[in-house]
Short mmCIF file of C-alpha atoms in Angstrom, two decimals:
data_model
loop_
_atom_site.label_atom_id
_atom_site.label_comp_id
_atom_site.label_asym_id
_atom_site.label_seq_id
_atom_site.Cartn_x
_atom_site.Cartn_y
_atom_site.Cartn_z
CA MET A 647 -12.17 -17.01 8.93
CA SER A 648 -8.17 -18.13 8.88
CA ASN A 649 -8.23 -21.37 7.48
CA GLN A 650 -10.43 -20.40 4.47
CA GLU A 651 -7.72 -21.23 1.90
CA GLU A 652 -7.97 -25.26 2.38
CA ILE A 653 -11.92 -25.63 2.49
CA LEU A 654 -12.28 -26.41 -1.49
CA CYS A 655 -15.76 -27.17 -2.51
CA ILE A 656 -16.98 -30.89 -3.17
CA GLY A 657 -18.41 -30.40 -6.66
CA CYS A 658 -16.04 -28.14 -8.28
CA GLY A 659 -12.82 -28.28 -6.58
CA VAL A 660 -12.43 -24.50 -6.67
CA HIS A 661 -11.64 -22.63 -3.17
CA VAL A 662 -14.31 -21.53 -1.27
CA GLN A 663 -14.56 -17.55 -0.12
CA THR A 664 -17.39 -15.93 1.18
CA GLU A 665 -16.53 -12.34 0.13
CA ASP A 666 -17.67 -11.96 -2.91
CA PRO A 667 -20.76 -13.04 -3.96
CA LYS A 668 -19.95 -12.77 -7.54
CA GLY A 669 -16.51 -14.23 -7.72
CA LEU A 670 -15.33 -18.12 -8.19
CA GLY A 671 -16.21 -20.04 -5.13
CA TYR A 672 -18.52 -18.24 -3.44
CA ALA A 673 -20.72 -20.05 -0.67
CA PRO A 674 -22.86 -18.13 2.18
CA THR A 675 -21.05 -18.27 5.60
CA SER A 676 -24.07 -20.81 7.04
CA ALA A 677 -22.70 -23.02 3.98
CA LEU A 678 -19.59 -23.63 5.94
CA GLU A 679 -21.10 -25.23 8.65
CA LYS A 680 -22.43 -28.11 6.61
CA GLU A 681 -20.62 -31.05 6.83
CA SER A 682 -20.01 -31.57 2.90
CA ILE A 683 -19.40 -27.82 1.31
CA ILE A 684 -20.41 -26.71 -2.03
CA CYS A 685 -20.13 -23.57 -3.29
CA GLN A 686 -23.10 -21.67 -4.36
CA ARG A 687 -22.74 -22.37 -8.17
CA CYS A 688 -22.39 -26.00 -7.64
CA PHE A 689 -25.46 -25.41 -5.22
CA ARG A 690 -27.69 -23.72 -7.91
CA LEU A 691 -26.68 -26.27 -10.47
CA LYS A 692 -27.31 -29.32 -8.48
CA HIS A 693 -30.67 -28.06 -6.95
CA TYR A 694 -32.41 -25.66 -9.56
CA ASN A 695 -30.36 -27.27 -12.92
CA GLU A 696 -28.95 -23.92 -13.11
CA VAL A 697 -25.64 -23.13 -15.00
CA GLN A 698 -23.92 -19.88 -14.10
CA ASP A 699 -21.12 -18.31 -16.09
CA VAL A 700 -18.09 -17.69 -14.20
CA SER A 701 -15.17 -15.20 -15.51
CA LEU A 702 -11.89 -15.74 -16.98
CA THR A 703 -8.94 -14.46 -19.00
CA ASP A 704 -8.31 -14.56 -22.76
CA ASP A 705 -5.51 -16.66 -21.49
CA ASP A 706 -7.85 -19.48 -19.53
CA PHE A 707 -9.94 -18.96 -22.75
CA LEU A 708 -7.01 -19.99 -25.15
CA LYS A 709 -5.91 -22.92 -22.48
CA ILE A 710 -9.78 -24.24 -23.13
CA LEU A 711 -9.78 -24.18 -26.28
CA ASN A 712 -6.47 -25.74 -27.12
CA LYS A 713 -7.84 -28.51 -24.67
CA VAL A 714 -10.73 -29.12 -26.59
CA GLY A 715 -8.66 -29.59 -30.11
CA GLU A 716 -6.99 -31.94 -28.76
CA THR A 717 -9.30 -33.99 -28.14
CA ASP A 718 -11.78 -36.30 -30.03
CA SER A 719 -15.11 -34.62 -29.84
CA LEU A 720 -18.07 -32.78 -31.50
CA ILE A 721 -18.21 -28.92 -30.95
CA VAL A 722 -21.27 -27.18 -30.38
CA LYS A 723 -20.67 -23.57 -31.28
CA ILE A 724 -23.51 -20.82 -29.92
CA VAL A 725 -23.92 -17.46 -31.28
CA ASP A 726 -26.49 -15.39 -30.63
CA ILE A 727 -28.22 -14.41 -34.01
CA PHE A 728 -29.30 -10.85 -33.29
CA ASP A 729 -24.97 -10.19 -32.85
CA PHE A 730 -23.95 -12.81 -34.84
CA ASN A 731 -20.17 -11.46 -35.44
CA GLY A 732 -20.15 -9.76 -32.07
CA SER A 733 -20.60 -13.19 -30.78
CA TRP A 734 -18.70 -15.09 -32.97
CA LEU A 735 -15.39 -16.80 -31.31
CA PRO A 736 -12.78 -15.99 -33.73
CA GLY A 737 -10.23 -18.75 -34.66
CA LEU A 738 -12.35 -21.74 -33.16
CA ASN A 739 -11.58 -23.17 -36.57
CA ARG A 740 -7.92 -23.15 -35.77
CA PHE A 741 -9.00 -24.70 -32.48
CA ALA A 742 -11.01 -26.82 -33.53
CA GLY A 743 -8.58 -29.54 -35.04
CA ASN A 744 -10.51 -32.54 -36.97
CA ASN A 745 -13.31 -32.27 -34.97
CA ASP A 746 -17.03 -31.44 -36.69
CA VAL A 747 -18.50 -28.26 -35.41
CA LEU A 748 -22.15 -27.89 -35.29
CA LEU A 749 -23.25 -24.11 -35.60
CA ILE A 750 -26.36 -23.28 -33.08
CA GLY A 751 -27.96 -19.83 -33.54
CA ASN A 752 -29.82 -18.58 -30.41
CA LYS A 753 -32.14 -16.19 -29.95
CA VAL A 754 -34.35 -16.55 -33.10
CA ASP A 755 -37.40 -15.48 -31.52
CA LEU A 756 -35.93 -11.95 -31.37
CA LEU A 757 -36.15 -11.44 -34.72
CA PRO A 758 -39.05 -9.91 -36.52
CA LYS A 759 -41.21 -12.82 -38.07
CA SER A 760 -40.37 -11.78 -41.63
CA ILE A 761 -37.63 -13.57 -41.62
CA LYS A 762 -37.73 -16.55 -43.41
CA HIS A 763 -35.93 -19.39 -41.21
CA ASN A 764 -34.27 -21.16 -44.66
CA ARG A 765 -32.86 -18.01 -45.69
CA LEU A 766 -31.08 -17.15 -41.83
CA ILE A 767 -29.42 -20.50 -42.17
CA HIS A 768 -28.48 -20.25 -45.68
CA TRP A 769 -26.61 -17.08 -44.84
CA MET A 770 -25.25 -18.08 -41.51
CA LYS A 771 -23.67 -21.19 -42.93
CA GLN A 772 -22.20 -18.24 -45.67
CA SER A 773 -21.13 -16.07 -42.90
CA ALA A 774 -19.83 -19.04 -41.00
CA ARG A 775 -17.43 -19.98 -44.27
CA GLU A 776 -16.78 -16.62 -44.72
CA LEU A 777 -15.39 -16.08 -40.98
CA GLY A 778 -13.37 -19.64 -41.97
CA LEU A 779 -15.52 -22.15 -40.13
CA ASN A 780 -17.28 -24.85 -42.13
CA PRO A 781 -20.01 -26.70 -40.11
CA VAL A 782 -21.29 -29.96 -40.12
CA ASP A 783 -24.87 -28.23 -39.49
CA VAL A 784 -26.74 -25.07 -38.72
CA LEU A 785 -29.76 -24.99 -36.34
CA LEU A 786 -31.94 -22.06 -35.11
CA VAL A 787 -33.40 -21.76 -31.42
CA SER A 788 -35.00 -20.06 -28.72
CA ALA A 789 -33.46 -21.37 -25.77
CA GLU A 790 -35.39 -18.62 -23.68
CA LYS A 791 -38.63 -20.32 -25.18
CA GLY A 792 -37.56 -23.58 -25.55
CA ASN A 793 -38.04 -23.63 -29.65
CA GLY A 794 -35.93 -26.22 -31.38
CA ILE A 795 -34.28 -27.52 -28.66
CA SER A 796 -35.49 -31.51 -28.88
CA GLU A 797 -33.86 -30.90 -32.85
CA ALA A 798 -31.03 -29.88 -31.34
CA ALA A 799 -30.63 -32.65 -28.94
CA GLU A 800 -31.24 -34.88 -32.05
CA ALA A 801 -28.40 -33.38 -33.91
CA ILE A 802 -26.12 -33.53 -31.56
CA GLU A 803 -27.00 -37.10 -30.74
CA ASN A 804 -26.67 -37.99 -34.39
CA TYR A 805 -23.48 -36.09 -34.83
CA ARG A 806 -21.38 -36.94 -31.87
CA LYS A 807 -21.24 -40.36 -33.01
CA ASN A 808 -20.66 -41.39 -29.43
CA LYS A 809 -18.12 -39.11 -28.70
CA ASP A 810 -18.01 -36.42 -26.27
CA VAL A 811 -19.64 -33.34 -26.76
CA TYR A 812 -17.97 -29.75 -25.96
CA VAL A 813 -20.51 -26.74 -25.64
CA VAL A 814 -18.62 -23.20 -26.39
CA GLY A 815 -19.76 -19.95 -26.71
CA CYS A 816 -19.23 -16.23 -25.46
CA THR A 817 -20.86 -14.22 -22.79
CA ASN A 818 -24.46 -13.23 -22.98
CA VAL A 819 -25.51 -15.49 -26.00
CA GLY A 820 -27.51 -17.82 -23.75
CA LYS A 821 -25.41 -20.66 -23.46
CA SER A 822 -26.04 -21.57 -19.94
CA THR A 823 -29.99 -21.60 -20.43
CA PHE A 824 -29.65 -23.55 -24.19
CA ILE A 825 -27.59 -26.24 -21.73
CA ASN A 826 -30.17 -26.11 -19.03
CA ARG A 827 -32.98 -26.77 -21.65
CA LEU A 828 -31.00 -29.47 -23.24
CA ILE A 829 -30.63 -31.25 -19.59
CA LYS A 830 -34.17 -31.12 -19.12
CA GLU A 831 -34.62 -32.28 -22.99
CA VAL A 832 -32.10 -35.17 -22.82
CA SER A 833 -32.51 -36.17 -19.05
CA GLY A 834 -35.98 -35.10 -17.36
CA GLU A 835 -33.76 -34.98 -14.34
CA ALA A 836 -32.24 -32.67 -11.74
CA ASP A 837 -29.14 -34.67 -10.29
CA ILE A 838 -27.17 -35.92 -13.02
CA ILE A 839 -24.81 -33.03 -13.04
CA THR A 840 -20.73 -32.90 -12.02
CA THR A 841 -18.08 -30.54 -12.28
CA SER A 842 -14.55 -30.93 -13.16
CA HIS A 843 -11.48 -29.14 -13.51
CA PHE A 844 -10.33 -27.96 -17.14
CA PRO A 845 -6.43 -29.05 -17.01
CA GLY A 846 -4.07 -26.21 -16.82
CA THR A 847 -6.87 -23.27 -15.84
CA THR A 848 -8.46 -22.77 -12.47
CA LEU A 849 -11.26 -23.14 -14.06
CA ASP A 850 -14.15 -25.78 -13.37
CA ILE A 851 -16.48 -27.17 -16.52
CA ILE A 852 -19.48 -29.15 -16.29
CA GLU A 853 -20.21 -32.44 -17.48
CA ILE A 854 -23.14 -33.97 -17.96
CA PRO A 855 -22.77 -37.47 -17.97
CA LEU A 856 -24.92 -39.00 -21.41
CA ASP A 857 -25.81 -42.90 -21.39
CA ASP A 858 -23.19 -44.42 -23.48
CA GLY A 859 -20.07 -43.10 -20.78
CA THR A 860 -19.24 -40.00 -22.70
CA ALA A 861 -20.63 -36.52 -21.26
CA LEU A 862 -22.03 -33.00 -22.16
CA ILE A 863 -19.47 -30.46 -21.75
CA ASP A 864 -20.34 -27.10 -20.74
CA THR A 865 -17.41 -24.51 -21.06
CA PRO A 866 -17.28 -21.09 -19.66
CA GLY A 867 -18.42 -18.17 -21.55
CA ILE A 868 -15.83 -16.35 -23.01
CA ILE A 869 -15.64 -12.93 -23.23
CA ASN A 870 -15.55 -11.12 -26.47
CA HIS A 871 -14.03 -7.22 -25.67
CA HIS A 872 -15.39 -5.89 -28.81
CA GLN A 873 -19.01 -6.65 -27.75
CA MET A 874 -21.31 -3.49 -27.11
CA ALA A 875 -22.17 -4.88 -23.54
CA HIS A 876 -18.88 -4.31 -22.18
CA PHE A 877 -19.48 -0.21 -22.58
CA VAL A 878 -22.71 -0.47 -20.98
CA ASP A 879 -23.55 -0.32 -17.09
CA LYS A 880 -25.19 -3.69 -15.62
CA ARG A 881 -28.23 -1.85 -15.36
CA ASP A 882 -28.77 -0.80 -18.54
CA LEU A 883 -28.18 -4.19 -20.41
CA LYS A 884 -31.73 -4.70 -20.46
CA LEU A 885 -32.24 -1.59 -22.94
CA ILE A 886 -29.76 -2.91 -25.71
CA THR A 887 -30.45 -6.39 -24.91
CA PRO A 888 -33.67 -7.53 -26.64
CA LYS A 889 -36.28 -9.72 -24.58
CA LYS A 890 -38.81 -9.61 -27.44
CA GLU A 891 -39.29 -9.57 -31.20
CA ILE A 892 -37.91 -6.68 -32.26
CA LYS A 893 -40.29 -4.06 -33.81
CA PRO A 894 -38.45 -1.91 -36.74
CA LYS A 895 -38.93 1.60 -36.76
CA VAL A 896 -38.75 3.16 -40.32
CA TYR A 897 -37.10 6.83 -40.43
CA GLN A 898 -37.82 9.31 -43.94
CA LEU A 899 -34.29 11.01 -44.11
CA ASN A 900 -33.14 13.67 -45.97
CA GLU A 901 -29.36 13.94 -47.05
CA GLU A 902 -27.03 15.45 -44.19
CA GLN A 903 -29.26 13.64 -41.24
CA THR A 904 -27.90 11.77 -38.12
CA LEU A 905 -29.39 8.85 -36.49
CA PHE A 906 -28.45 8.62 -32.47
CA PHE A 907 -28.86 5.39 -30.88
CA GLY A 908 -28.73 6.27 -27.22
CA GLY A 909 -25.40 7.57 -26.97
CA LEU A 910 -23.53 4.16 -27.96
CA ALA A 911 -23.78 4.83 -31.56
CA ARG A 912 -24.54 6.98 -34.65
CA LEU A 913 -25.39 6.90 -38.29
CA ASP A 914 -24.89 10.03 -40.41
CA TYR A 915 -26.86 9.97 -43.97
CA LEU A 916 -24.59 11.73 -45.97
CA SER A 917 -26.30 11.49 -49.84
CA GLY A 918 -28.29 9.52 -51.62
CA GLY A 919 -31.45 11.72 -51.83
CA ARG A 920 -34.49 11.57 -49.70
CA ARG A 921 -35.03 7.55 -48.48
CA SER A 922 -36.27 5.77 -45.88
CA LEU A 923 -33.97 3.37 -43.33
CA THR A 924 -35.14 0.95 -41.29
CA CYS A 925 -33.29 0.04 -38.09
CA TYR A 926 -33.37 -3.14 -36.37
CA ILE A 927 -32.50 -2.69 -32.84
CA SER A 928 -33.73 -3.21 -29.10
CA ASN A 929 -37.73 -1.77 -28.91
CA GLU A 930 -36.34 0.23 -25.36
CA LEU A 931 -33.19 2.17 -26.86
CA GLY A 932 -33.91 5.42 -27.77
CA ILE A 933 -33.58 6.52 -31.62
CA HIS A 934 -33.22 10.29 -31.66
CA ARG A 935 -33.02 12.47 -34.99
CA THR A 936 -31.07 15.43 -35.53
CA LYS A 937 -28.96 17.42 -38.53
CA LEU A 938 -26.21 16.41 -39.34
CA GLU A 939 -24.25 19.75 -38.72
CA LYS A 940 -25.66 19.85 -35.09
CA ALA A 941 -24.88 16.36 -34.12
CA ASP A 942 -21.39 16.42 -32.58
CA GLU A 943 -22.59 19.37 -30.72
CA LEU A 944 -25.50 17.00 -29.39
CA TYR A 945 -23.13 14.74 -28.81
CA LYS A 946 -21.04 16.60 -26.56
CA ASN A 947 -23.76 18.35 -24.50
CA HIS A 948 -26.24 15.58 -24.02
CA ALA A 949 -24.12 11.99 -24.10
CA GLY A 950 -24.85 10.24 -21.12
CA GLU A 951 -28.14 12.28 -20.29
CA MET A 952 -30.48 12.76 -23.30
CA LEU A 953 -28.67 10.52 -25.28
CA TYR A 954 -28.46 7.04 -23.22
CA PRO A 955 -26.95 4.84 -22.34
CA PRO A 956 -24.43 5.49 -21.76
CA ARG A 957 -24.49 6.92 -18.29
CA ARG A 958 -23.47 10.52 -17.53
CA ASP A 959 -21.03 9.21 -14.78
CA GLN A 960 -19.61 7.04 -17.27
CA MET A 961 -18.73 9.24 -19.44
CA ASP A 962 -15.07 9.96 -18.23
CA GLU A 963 -14.09 6.15 -19.26
CA PHE A 964 -16.20 5.79 -22.22
CA PRO A 965 -14.32 5.39 -25.76
CA THR A 966 -14.03 7.48 -28.20
CA MET A 967 -16.26 7.31 -30.97
CA VAL A 968 -14.75 5.74 -34.36
CA ARG A 969 -16.01 6.93 -37.71
CA HIS A 970 -16.36 4.15 -40.58
CA GLU A 971 -17.72 5.70 -43.51
CA PHE A 972 -19.62 2.80 -46.75
CA SER A 973 -20.79 3.67 -50.01
CA LEU A 974 -23.74 1.35 -50.85
CA LYS A 975 -23.17 0.19 -53.81
CA GLU A 976 -25.27 -3.17 -54.44
CA GLY A 977 -28.83 -3.18 -53.71
CA LYS A 978 -30.43 -3.93 -49.99
CA MET A 979 -27.61 -3.76 -47.55
CA ASP A 980 -27.52 -3.83 -43.65
CA ILE A 981 -25.27 -1.90 -41.84
CA VAL A 982 -24.42 -3.75 -38.64
CA PHE A 983 -23.97 -2.25 -35.14
CA SER A 984 -22.21 -5.27 -33.38
CA GLY A 985 -24.03 -6.06 -30.16
CA LEU A 986 -26.92 -2.92 -30.96
CA GLY A 987 -28.77 -4.30 -33.94
CA TRP A 988 -28.94 -3.06 -37.95
CA VAL A 989 -30.19 -0.63 -39.94
CA THR A 990 -31.31 -1.50 -43.70
CA VAL A 991 -31.16 0.59 -46.61
CA ASN A 992 -33.39 -0.32 -49.56
CA GLU A 993 -31.33 1.17 -52.61
CA PRO A 994 -27.91 1.07 -53.75
CA GLY A 995 -26.45 5.02 -53.98
CA ALA A 996 -26.52 5.93 -49.92
CA LYS A 997 -23.16 7.02 -48.41
CA VAL A 998 -23.22 6.79 -44.73
CA ALA A 999 -20.88 6.83 -41.87
CA ALA A 1000 -21.53 5.17 -38.91
CA TYR A 1001 -19.87 5.74 -35.46
CA VAL A 1002 -19.55 3.16 -32.87
CA PRO A 1003 -17.17 2.88 -29.89
CA LYS A 1004 -13.38 2.25 -30.11
CA GLY A 1005 -13.03 -1.51 -30.39
CA VAL A 1006 -16.54 -2.21 -31.69
CA ASN A 1007 -17.34 -3.73 -34.89
CA VAL A 1008 -19.57 -2.25 -37.66
CA ILE A 1009 -19.69 -3.95 -41.28
CA LEU A 1010 -21.95 -4.05 -44.07
CA ARG A 1011 -24.10 -7.31 -45.13
CA LYS A 1012 -26.56 -8.21 -47.72
CA SER A 1013 -29.78 -7.66 -46.02
CA LEU A 1014 -31.45 -10.13 -43.86
CA ILE A 1015 -34.90 -9.65 -44.60
#
């Protein structure tokens, strides 16, 4: 189609293309016969109230954050509680300008019921402050289940003080689901969405008009390069991304024993006497126990097969595993594998080594539970 370059979507102004269904501006060929041409993303938005993620570069992202900082608005930052550090947007405090930030933890339904919500909120406030952000409030929701959405809508109304609202978050935190829930909560209607460009980027944002002439603005999902999800085949994401409440798995370990979490991470229990370690990871991801002396060999021979994901055909590109050693001197501690979950060690005195793909974070924190 030679004149394809000239066709722009009436919904968002993006160039319409028919080649790449996952790409920006895709429309099926049949859509081009219609009088007003609209890309598939806008179509789904208009008719099904579905917000779809778009891909963007770090540069686009920085431009967007800068623009948000220049506005006078409320910023709503969504994080995935199950992967708090992995889904944190570093530097948002610098970009927020003088704007208030409301911090919302999504996927609360995945955490074991034994975690008290007040404790979780307190922990999120503290962690946010350590990461340089002082939110006006912290809320917990499950966008998937709809829990906490009406409270979130109320809080946004309360803190925005008749200003625009910008929703930010990285990919996979459930931002689109949250926005979709919010639209239904606030309006109950389907046809209230408009899209427009962020100045200086090729990306469209989604503006949801609020009744006082201001808008709720959805920014595109940001890619956080240290997220574990980037090292997993799309088909295997479901293995590491929990959909149901996590069932803790307890292992009695002797010194010099190793746990593999698929082939994505490894924990060596080096010293501290026999003790139990509790693993909080997706119920679908296989854990394999072995002796420390056999661990390297096992990984070399079985990563991509018995230790899976990653897949065998991904092993050539798979990053090298980096070792991080920790001595646990305080009480109950969690060893957090960004994007996978965490392992709780109940008493002080253990020495461990954690392995993750180069670029992925491992951190220690006081136990959540």
